[in-house]
Amino acid sequence: MTHRFRDLLALEPLTADELSFLLDQSKPFQEIQRHPLKKLATLRGKTVALAFFENSTRTRISFGTAASRLGADTMNLQAEASSLKKGETLLDTAFNLNAMKPDCLVMRHAASGATHYVARHLDIPVINAGDGTHEHPSQGLLDALTIRDRLGTIKNLNVTILGDILHSRVARSNIHLLGKFGCRFTLCGPAMWAPRELEKIAPGTPIRCVYRIEEALEGANVILMLRVQTERLNEPALSSDDYILLYQLNAERLRSASRDAIVLHPGPINRGIEITPEVADGPQSCVLEQVTNGVAVRMAILYLLISGATETDTHPALEMKPKESANASD
Ligand code: NCD
């Protein structure tokens, strides 16, 4: 079986085998993050274009760090300072970036489907770093890697997702990935953010919407928190204070979940709104591990897409000691 991913636009079309392959390929790159010298020469001479048409802290820095730890150079489009502001179309911007001959484009955009649209017109691999409310594949993968490390498996878990599920690309990528491994989902949030239609977004995956947080947390192995965009709260019907009262994850509510349940949050966290500092910084929280794992997952994605490597190729983190390669890429 060969694994060739031309692009990484969504997790929904990938099989459990392909997803496991991506997670397994990330593993040796996790080791690199713990090494004092973190730079490999695997993608030396290659260029990764980063085009973030929407704000990002973690994801952009994480892809940039992943590229440089593989020895690649980066090209950075700053949407705010670019000609998009002068009326250039998305496709023209993409063609112009491509004309500078990058080997791959990592792209984030506020419109669902924008990354697919650009990918159809380019001859280089395109990686979706989040498109509207559609998908955020690298986030789904880093979440799965974090869960697998902490709980030893991603199979048959009870996963509770809390917050604005309707608008969350992170929730969708997690459901499409973990659903292929037999996980069951409980979605909980205000009815406007957790409508019953969501129960059908991944046919074959058990998904239920529940409106009382204690019930939603009962027996949960994984709690996936989502950021609350307070501007989306429809004050005065549902204010931030109401949200806190009804849906905030605090230590007492966390006790309704399974004792070894873990808490994930993609960031940015609104401390004191969707989660208390006590839970965010507590022993069950994985938020900073998620960030560390993000670099490893993105190294694996960039490596596989740019090099076209398959499972029969020796993994670069295994064949090369970072110490030996540290100077090779400079
Ligand atoms: C998420 C995103 O942008 O989709 N953040 C991230 O990538 N770490 C979630 C969010 O912004 O709410």
Short mmCIF file of C-alpha atoms and ligand atoms in Angstrom, two decimals:
data_model
loop_
_atom_site.label_atom_id
_atom_site.label_comp_id
_atom_site.label_asym_id
_atom_site.label_seq_id
_atom_site.Cartn_x
_atom_site.Cartn_y
_atom_site.Cartn_z
CA MET A 1 0.00 0.00 0.00
CA THR A 2 1.42 3.37 -0.95
CA HIS A 3 0.44 6.61 0.69
CA ARG A 4 0.61 9.63 -1.52
CA PHE A 5 -1.12 12.75 -0.44
CA ARG A 6 -0.98 15.43 -3.10
CA ASP A 7 -2.72 17.97 -0.87
CA LEU A 8 -4.06 17.96 2.66
CA LEU A 9 -7.35 19.80 2.44
CA ALA A 10 -9.62 17.82 4.77
CA LEU A 11 -9.65 14.73 6.99
CA GLU A 12 -13.14 13.65 5.95
CA PRO A 13 -12.02 11.81 2.76
CA LEU A 14 -9.08 10.00 4.43
CA THR A 15 -9.29 6.39 5.58
CA ALA A 16 -8.42 5.19 9.10
CA ASP A 17 -5.27 3.65 7.58
CA GLU A 18 -4.15 6.91 6.01
CA LEU A 19 -4.85 8.81 9.23
CA SER A 20 -2.87 6.27 11.28
CA PHE A 21 -0.03 6.59 8.78
CA LEU A 22 0.05 10.39 9.26
CA LEU A 23 0.05 9.97 13.06
CA ASP A 24 2.78 7.31 12.92
CA GLN A 25 4.92 9.52 10.69
CA SER A 26 4.56 12.35 13.25
CA LYS A 27 5.91 10.20 16.09
CA PRO A 28 9.66 10.35 15.27
CA PHE A 29 9.32 14.11 14.72
CA GLN A 30 8.05 14.42 18.32
CA GLU A 31 11.44 13.12 19.42
CA ILE A 32 13.15 15.94 17.47
CA GLN A 33 11.26 18.53 19.58
CA ARG A 34 12.97 17.16 22.70
CA HIS A 35 16.44 17.25 21.16
CA PRO A 36 18.77 20.16 21.98
CA LEU A 37 19.48 20.63 18.26
CA LYS A 38 16.20 20.45 16.41
CA LYS A 39 17.13 21.03 12.79
CA LEU A 40 17.14 18.39 10.05
CA ALA A 41 18.29 18.84 6.46
CA THR A 42 15.45 16.80 4.94
CA LEU A 43 13.86 19.64 2.97
CA ARG A 44 16.99 21.70 2.40
CA GLY A 45 16.57 23.90 -0.70
CA LYS A 46 12.77 23.61 -0.58
CA THR A 47 10.45 26.55 0.07
CA VAL A 48 7.16 26.57 1.94
CA ALA A 49 4.79 29.48 1.19
CA LEU A 50 2.65 30.51 4.16
CA ALA A 51 -0.45 32.43 3.14
CA PHE A 52 -2.67 33.28 6.08
CA PHE A 53 -5.59 35.37 4.90
CA GLU A 54 -7.07 35.13 8.40
CA ASN A 55 -5.47 35.78 11.80
CA SER A 56 -3.43 33.06 13.39
CA THR A 57 -0.82 32.76 16.11
CA ARG A 58 -0.21 29.09 16.81
CA THR A 59 -0.87 27.57 13.41
CA ARG A 60 1.25 30.01 11.38
CA ILE A 61 4.20 29.90 13.77
CA SER A 62 3.86 26.14 14.06
CA PHE A 63 3.98 25.56 10.27
CA GLY A 64 6.89 28.04 9.99
CA THR A 65 8.78 26.27 12.77
CA ALA A 66 8.04 22.86 11.24
CA ALA A 67 9.39 24.05 7.87
CA SER A 68 12.57 25.45 9.37
CA ARG A 69 13.17 22.35 11.52
CA LEU A 70 13.07 20.36 8.27
CA GLY A 71 15.65 22.72 6.74
CA ALA A 72 13.18 24.44 4.36
CA ASP A 73 12.86 28.18 3.78
CA THR A 74 9.56 30.01 4.12
CA MET A 75 7.82 32.75 2.16
CA ASN A 76 5.32 34.74 4.18
CA LEU A 77 2.27 36.51 2.89
CA GLN A 78 0.93 39.06 5.36
CA ALA A 79 -2.67 39.48 4.31
CA GLU A 80 -3.07 42.79 6.12
CA ALA A 81 -0.09 44.36 4.30
CA SER A 82 -0.64 42.66 0.92
CA SER A 83 -2.21 43.69 -2.39
CA LEU A 84 -5.42 41.92 -1.36
CA LYS A 85 -6.13 45.29 0.19
CA LYS A 86 -5.69 46.80 -3.30
CA GLY A 87 -8.33 44.53 -4.81
CA GLU A 88 -6.23 41.61 -6.07
CA THR A 89 -8.27 38.41 -6.21
CA LEU A 90 -7.45 35.37 -4.12
CA LEU A 91 -6.51 33.39 -7.21
CA ASP A 92 -4.24 36.13 -8.59
CA THR A 93 -2.49 36.34 -5.22
CA ALA A 94 -2.03 32.54 -5.24
CA PHE A 95 -0.71 32.55 -8.85
CA ASN A 96 1.78 35.28 -7.97
CA LEU A 97 3.04 33.43 -4.92
CA ASN A 98 3.30 30.28 -7.02
CA ALA A 99 5.29 32.19 -9.67
CA MET A 100 8.05 32.57 -7.05
CA LYS A 101 8.30 28.78 -7.15
CA PRO A 102 7.54 27.54 -3.64
CA ASP A 103 7.31 23.75 -3.23
CA CYS A 104 4.14 23.87 -1.17
CA LEU A 105 1.45 26.34 -0.07
CA VAL A 106 0.03 26.41 3.46
CA MET A 107 -3.11 28.47 3.45
CA ARG A 108 -5.74 29.75 5.88
CA HIS A 109 -8.83 31.59 4.74
CA ALA A 110 -12.09 32.75 6.29
CA ALA A 111 -14.17 31.19 3.50
CA SER A 112 -15.02 27.47 3.66
CA GLY A 113 -13.74 25.81 0.48
CA ALA A 114 -11.21 28.57 -0.37
CA THR A 115 -8.28 26.17 0.02
CA HIS A 116 -9.88 23.58 -2.27
CA TYR A 117 -10.50 26.29 -4.84
CA VAL A 118 -6.87 27.43 -4.84
CA ALA A 119 -5.57 23.82 -4.82
CA ARG A 120 -7.53 23.06 -8.00
CA HIS A 121 -5.59 25.79 -9.82
CA LEU A 122 -2.06 25.13 -8.55
CA ASP A 123 0.42 22.41 -9.42
CA ILE A 124 2.06 22.32 -5.96
CA PRO A 125 0.72 20.64 -2.79
CA VAL A 126 -1.70 22.79 -0.82
CA ILE A 127 -2.23 22.36 2.91
CA ASN A 128 -5.38 23.66 4.53
CA ALA A 129 -4.50 25.52 7.74
CA GLY A 130 -8.18 26.22 8.43
CA ASP A 131 -10.90 27.24 5.96
CA GLY A 132 -13.95 29.01 7.37
CA THR A 133 -16.12 26.62 9.34
CA HIS A 134 -15.12 23.64 7.20
CA GLU A 135 -11.93 21.86 8.38
CA HIS A 136 -8.59 22.30 10.12
CA PRO A 137 -6.85 19.01 9.30
CA SER A 138 -3.50 19.59 11.04
CA GLN A 139 -5.37 20.53 14.24
CA GLY A 140 -7.42 17.32 14.05
CA LEU A 141 -4.22 15.31 13.64
CA LEU A 142 -2.36 17.00 16.49
CA ASP A 143 -5.37 16.51 18.75
CA ALA A 144 -5.47 12.80 17.88
CA LEU A 145 -1.73 12.45 18.50
CA THR A 146 -2.13 14.12 21.91
CA ILE A 147 -5.05 11.84 22.83
CA ARG A 148 -3.15 8.73 21.68
CA ASP A 149 -0.13 9.73 23.79
CA ARG A 150 -2.15 10.44 26.92
CA LEU A 151 -4.74 7.65 26.77
CA GLY A 152 -2.79 5.07 24.76
CA THR A 153 -5.47 4.84 22.06
CA ILE A 154 -7.85 6.84 19.89
CA LYS A 155 -10.25 3.93 19.52
CA ASN A 156 -13.80 3.72 20.91
CA LEU A 157 -13.58 6.79 23.17
CA ASN A 158 -16.41 8.97 24.46
CA VAL A 159 -15.62 12.44 23.18
CA THR A 160 -17.55 15.46 24.44
CA ILE A 161 -17.26 18.69 22.47
CA LEU A 162 -18.26 21.87 24.28
CA GLY A 163 -19.08 25.29 22.85
CA ASP A 164 -19.73 26.75 19.42
CA ILE A 165 -19.71 23.53 17.41
CA LEU A 166 -21.69 24.96 14.52
CA HIS A 167 -18.92 27.39 13.51
CA SER A 168 -15.97 25.18 14.43
CA ARG A 169 -13.65 23.71 11.81
CA VAL A 170 -11.71 22.12 14.70
CA ALA A 171 -14.81 20.21 15.83
CA ARG A 172 -15.44 18.94 12.28
CA SER A 173 -11.88 17.73 11.71
CA ASN A 174 -11.92 15.96 15.09
CA ILE A 175 -15.25 14.28 14.36
CA HIS A 176 -14.11 13.10 10.92
CA LEU A 177 -10.85 11.71 12.28
CA LEU A 178 -11.90 10.15 15.58
CA GLY A 179 -15.19 8.93 14.13
CA LYS A 180 -13.21 6.58 11.87
CA PHE A 181 -11.77 4.93 14.99
CA GLY A 182 -15.11 4.15 16.62
CA CYS A 183 -15.34 7.20 18.90
CA ARG A 184 -18.78 8.41 20.02
CA PHE A 185 -19.55 12.12 20.26
CA THR A 186 -21.63 14.22 22.60
CA LEU A 187 -22.01 17.82 21.49
CA CYS A 188 -23.01 20.39 24.08
CA GLY A 189 -23.57 24.12 23.93
CA PRO A 190 -26.35 26.64 23.49
CA ALA A 191 -28.93 25.21 21.03
CA MET A 192 -27.97 27.85 18.42
CA TRP A 193 -24.42 26.41 18.41
CA ALA A 194 -25.27 22.73 18.79
CA PRO A 195 -28.31 22.23 16.53
CA ARG A 196 -29.59 18.68 16.12
CA GLU A 197 -28.63 18.74 12.38
CA LEU A 198 -25.03 18.30 13.52
CA GLU A 199 -25.91 14.74 14.57
CA LYS A 200 -25.84 13.86 10.86
CA ILE A 201 -22.55 15.50 9.79
CA ALA A 202 -20.58 12.24 9.76
CA PRO A 203 -22.88 9.40 8.69
CA GLY A 204 -22.01 6.21 10.55
CA THR A 205 -20.52 8.07 13.53
CA PRO A 206 -22.67 8.17 16.68
CA ILE A 207 -23.25 11.86 17.50
CA ARG A 208 -25.80 13.25 19.94
CA CYS A 209 -26.56 16.78 21.06
CA VAL A 210 -27.14 17.29 24.79
CA TYR A 211 -28.01 20.60 26.43
CA ARG A 212 -27.02 20.06 30.08
CA ILE A 213 -23.27 20.15 30.60
CA GLU A 214 -23.23 17.65 33.49
CA GLU A 215 -25.05 15.11 31.32
CA ALA A 216 -22.72 15.81 28.39
CA LEU A 217 -19.64 15.20 30.55
CA GLU A 218 -20.82 11.95 32.12
CA GLY A 219 -18.41 9.17 31.19
CA ALA A 220 -16.37 11.37 28.82
CA ASN A 221 -12.80 10.24 28.11
CA VAL A 222 -11.92 13.30 26.06
CA ILE A 223 -13.33 16.81 26.46
CA LEU A 224 -12.69 19.04 23.48
CA MET A 225 -13.23 22.67 24.34
CA LEU A 226 -13.84 25.31 21.69
CA ARG A 227 -13.19 29.01 21.90
CA VAL A 228 -16.27 31.09 22.57
CA GLN A 229 -16.42 34.08 20.27
CA THR A 230 -18.26 36.36 22.64
CA GLU A 231 -19.38 38.58 19.74
CA ARG A 232 -21.43 35.59 18.59
CA LEU A 233 -23.36 35.43 21.86
CA ASN A 234 -26.77 36.92 21.16
CA GLU A 235 -26.95 39.37 24.02
CA PRO A 236 -29.18 39.98 25.92
CA ALA A 237 -30.82 36.56 25.30
CA LEU A 238 -27.56 34.78 26.15
CA SER A 239 -24.86 36.91 27.75
CA SER A 240 -21.28 35.93 28.65
CA ASP A 241 -22.43 35.57 32.25
CA ASP A 242 -25.20 33.17 31.18
CA TYR A 243 -22.69 31.20 29.13
CA ILE A 244 -20.37 30.90 32.12
CA LEU A 245 -23.23 29.80 34.33
CA LEU A 246 -24.52 27.19 31.90
CA TYR A 247 -21.51 25.89 29.96
CA GLN A 248 -18.18 26.87 31.51
CA LEU A 249 -15.93 23.91 32.24
CA ASN A 250 -14.92 24.22 35.89
CA ALA A 251 -13.33 21.75 38.32
CA GLU A 252 -16.65 20.67 39.80
CA ARG A 253 -18.20 19.91 36.41
CA LEU A 254 -15.05 18.12 35.29
CA ARG A 255 -15.69 15.58 38.06
CA SER A 256 -18.74 14.33 36.09
CA ALA A 257 -16.36 13.04 33.41
CA SER A 258 -14.30 9.90 33.64
CA ARG A 259 -11.53 10.22 36.30
CA ASP A 260 -8.73 10.08 33.74
CA ALA A 261 -10.53 12.29 31.22
CA ILE A 262 -8.34 14.75 29.35
CA VAL A 263 -9.16 18.31 28.31
CA LEU A 264 -8.12 19.70 24.93
CA HIS A 265 -8.43 23.24 23.62
CA PRO A 266 -7.04 24.42 20.25
CA GLY A 267 -6.44 27.94 21.59
CA PRO A 268 -6.75 30.81 21.85
CA ILE A 269 -8.33 30.26 25.27
CA ASN A 270 -10.70 32.80 26.74
CA ARG A 271 -9.77 32.19 30.35
CA GLY A 272 -12.73 32.59 32.62
CA ILE A 273 -15.28 32.26 29.80
CA GLU A 274 -15.36 28.72 28.39
CA ILE A 275 -12.87 27.29 30.89
CA THR A 276 -11.60 28.20 34.36
CA PRO A 277 -7.85 28.76 34.84
CA GLU A 278 -7.91 25.90 37.36
CA VAL A 279 -8.98 23.44 34.63
CA ALA A 280 -6.93 25.04 31.82
CA ASP A 281 -3.75 24.74 33.91
CA GLY A 282 -4.70 21.53 35.76
CA PRO A 283 -3.27 18.02 35.37
CA GLN A 284 -6.00 16.88 32.98
CA SER A 285 -5.33 19.72 30.56
CA CYS A 286 -3.27 18.99 27.43
CA VAL A 287 -3.24 22.45 25.90
CA LEU A 288 0.51 22.98 25.79
CA GLU A 289 1.19 19.38 24.71
CA GLN A 290 -1.15 20.05 21.80
CA VAL A 291 1.00 23.01 20.78
CA THR A 292 4.23 20.99 21.03
CA ASN A 293 2.69 18.11 19.06
CA GLY A 294 1.50 20.57 16.43
CA VAL A 295 5.06 21.13 15.25
CA ALA A 296 5.69 17.37 14.91
CA VAL A 297 2.46 16.78 13.00
CA ARG A 298 3.19 19.68 10.65
CA MET A 299 6.74 18.42 10.06
CA ALA A 300 5.22 15.08 9.02
CA ILE A 301 2.70 16.74 6.70
CA LEU A 302 5.29 18.98 5.02
CA TYR A 303 7.77 16.13 4.71
CA LEU A 304 5.27 13.73 3.14
CA LEU A 305 3.69 16.23 0.76
CA ILE A 306 6.90 17.84 -0.44
CA SER A 307 9.05 14.71 -0.68
CA GLY A 308 6.25 12.36 -1.79
CA ALA A 309 7.70 9.73 0.58
CA THR A 310 5.76 6.54 1.27
CA GLU A 311 5.73 4.07 4.13
CA THR A 312 8.65 2.14 2.63
CA ASP A 313 11.00 5.15 2.87
CA THR A 314 13.19 5.43 5.95
CA HIS A 315 11.88 8.15 8.21
CA PRO A 316 14.22 11.18 8.12
CA ALA A 317 14.13 11.61 11.90
CA LEU A 318 15.37 8.04 12.27
CA GLU A 319 18.00 8.00 9.57
CA MET A 320 19.62 11.28 10.59
CA LYS A 321 20.71 12.38 14.04
CA PRO A 322 19.76 16.06 14.50
CA LYS A 323 23.27 16.72 15.82
CA GLU A 324 24.84 15.57 12.56
CA SER A 325 22.42 17.48 10.39
CA ALA A 326 22.40 20.71 12.36
CA ASN A 327 25.02 22.44 10.25
CA ALA A 328 24.12 20.71 7.01
CA SER A 329 21.05 22.85 6.50
CA ASP A 330 22.58 26.24 7.30
C1 NCD B 1 -8.52 27.49 15.94
C2 NCD B 1 -8.76 27.99 14.54
O1 NCD B 1 -8.28 29.03 14.16
O2 NCD B 1 -9.45 27.28 13.85
N1 NCD B 1 -7.30 27.84 16.49
C3 NCD B 1 -6.15 27.24 16.08
O3 NCD B 1 -5.91 27.03 14.91
N2 NCD B 1 -5.29 26.85 17.03
C4 NCD B 1 -9.66 27.74 16.84
C5 NCD B 1 -10.13 29.14 17.07
O4 NCD B 1 -9.57 30.12 16.61
O5 NCD B 1 -11.14 29.26 17.79
#
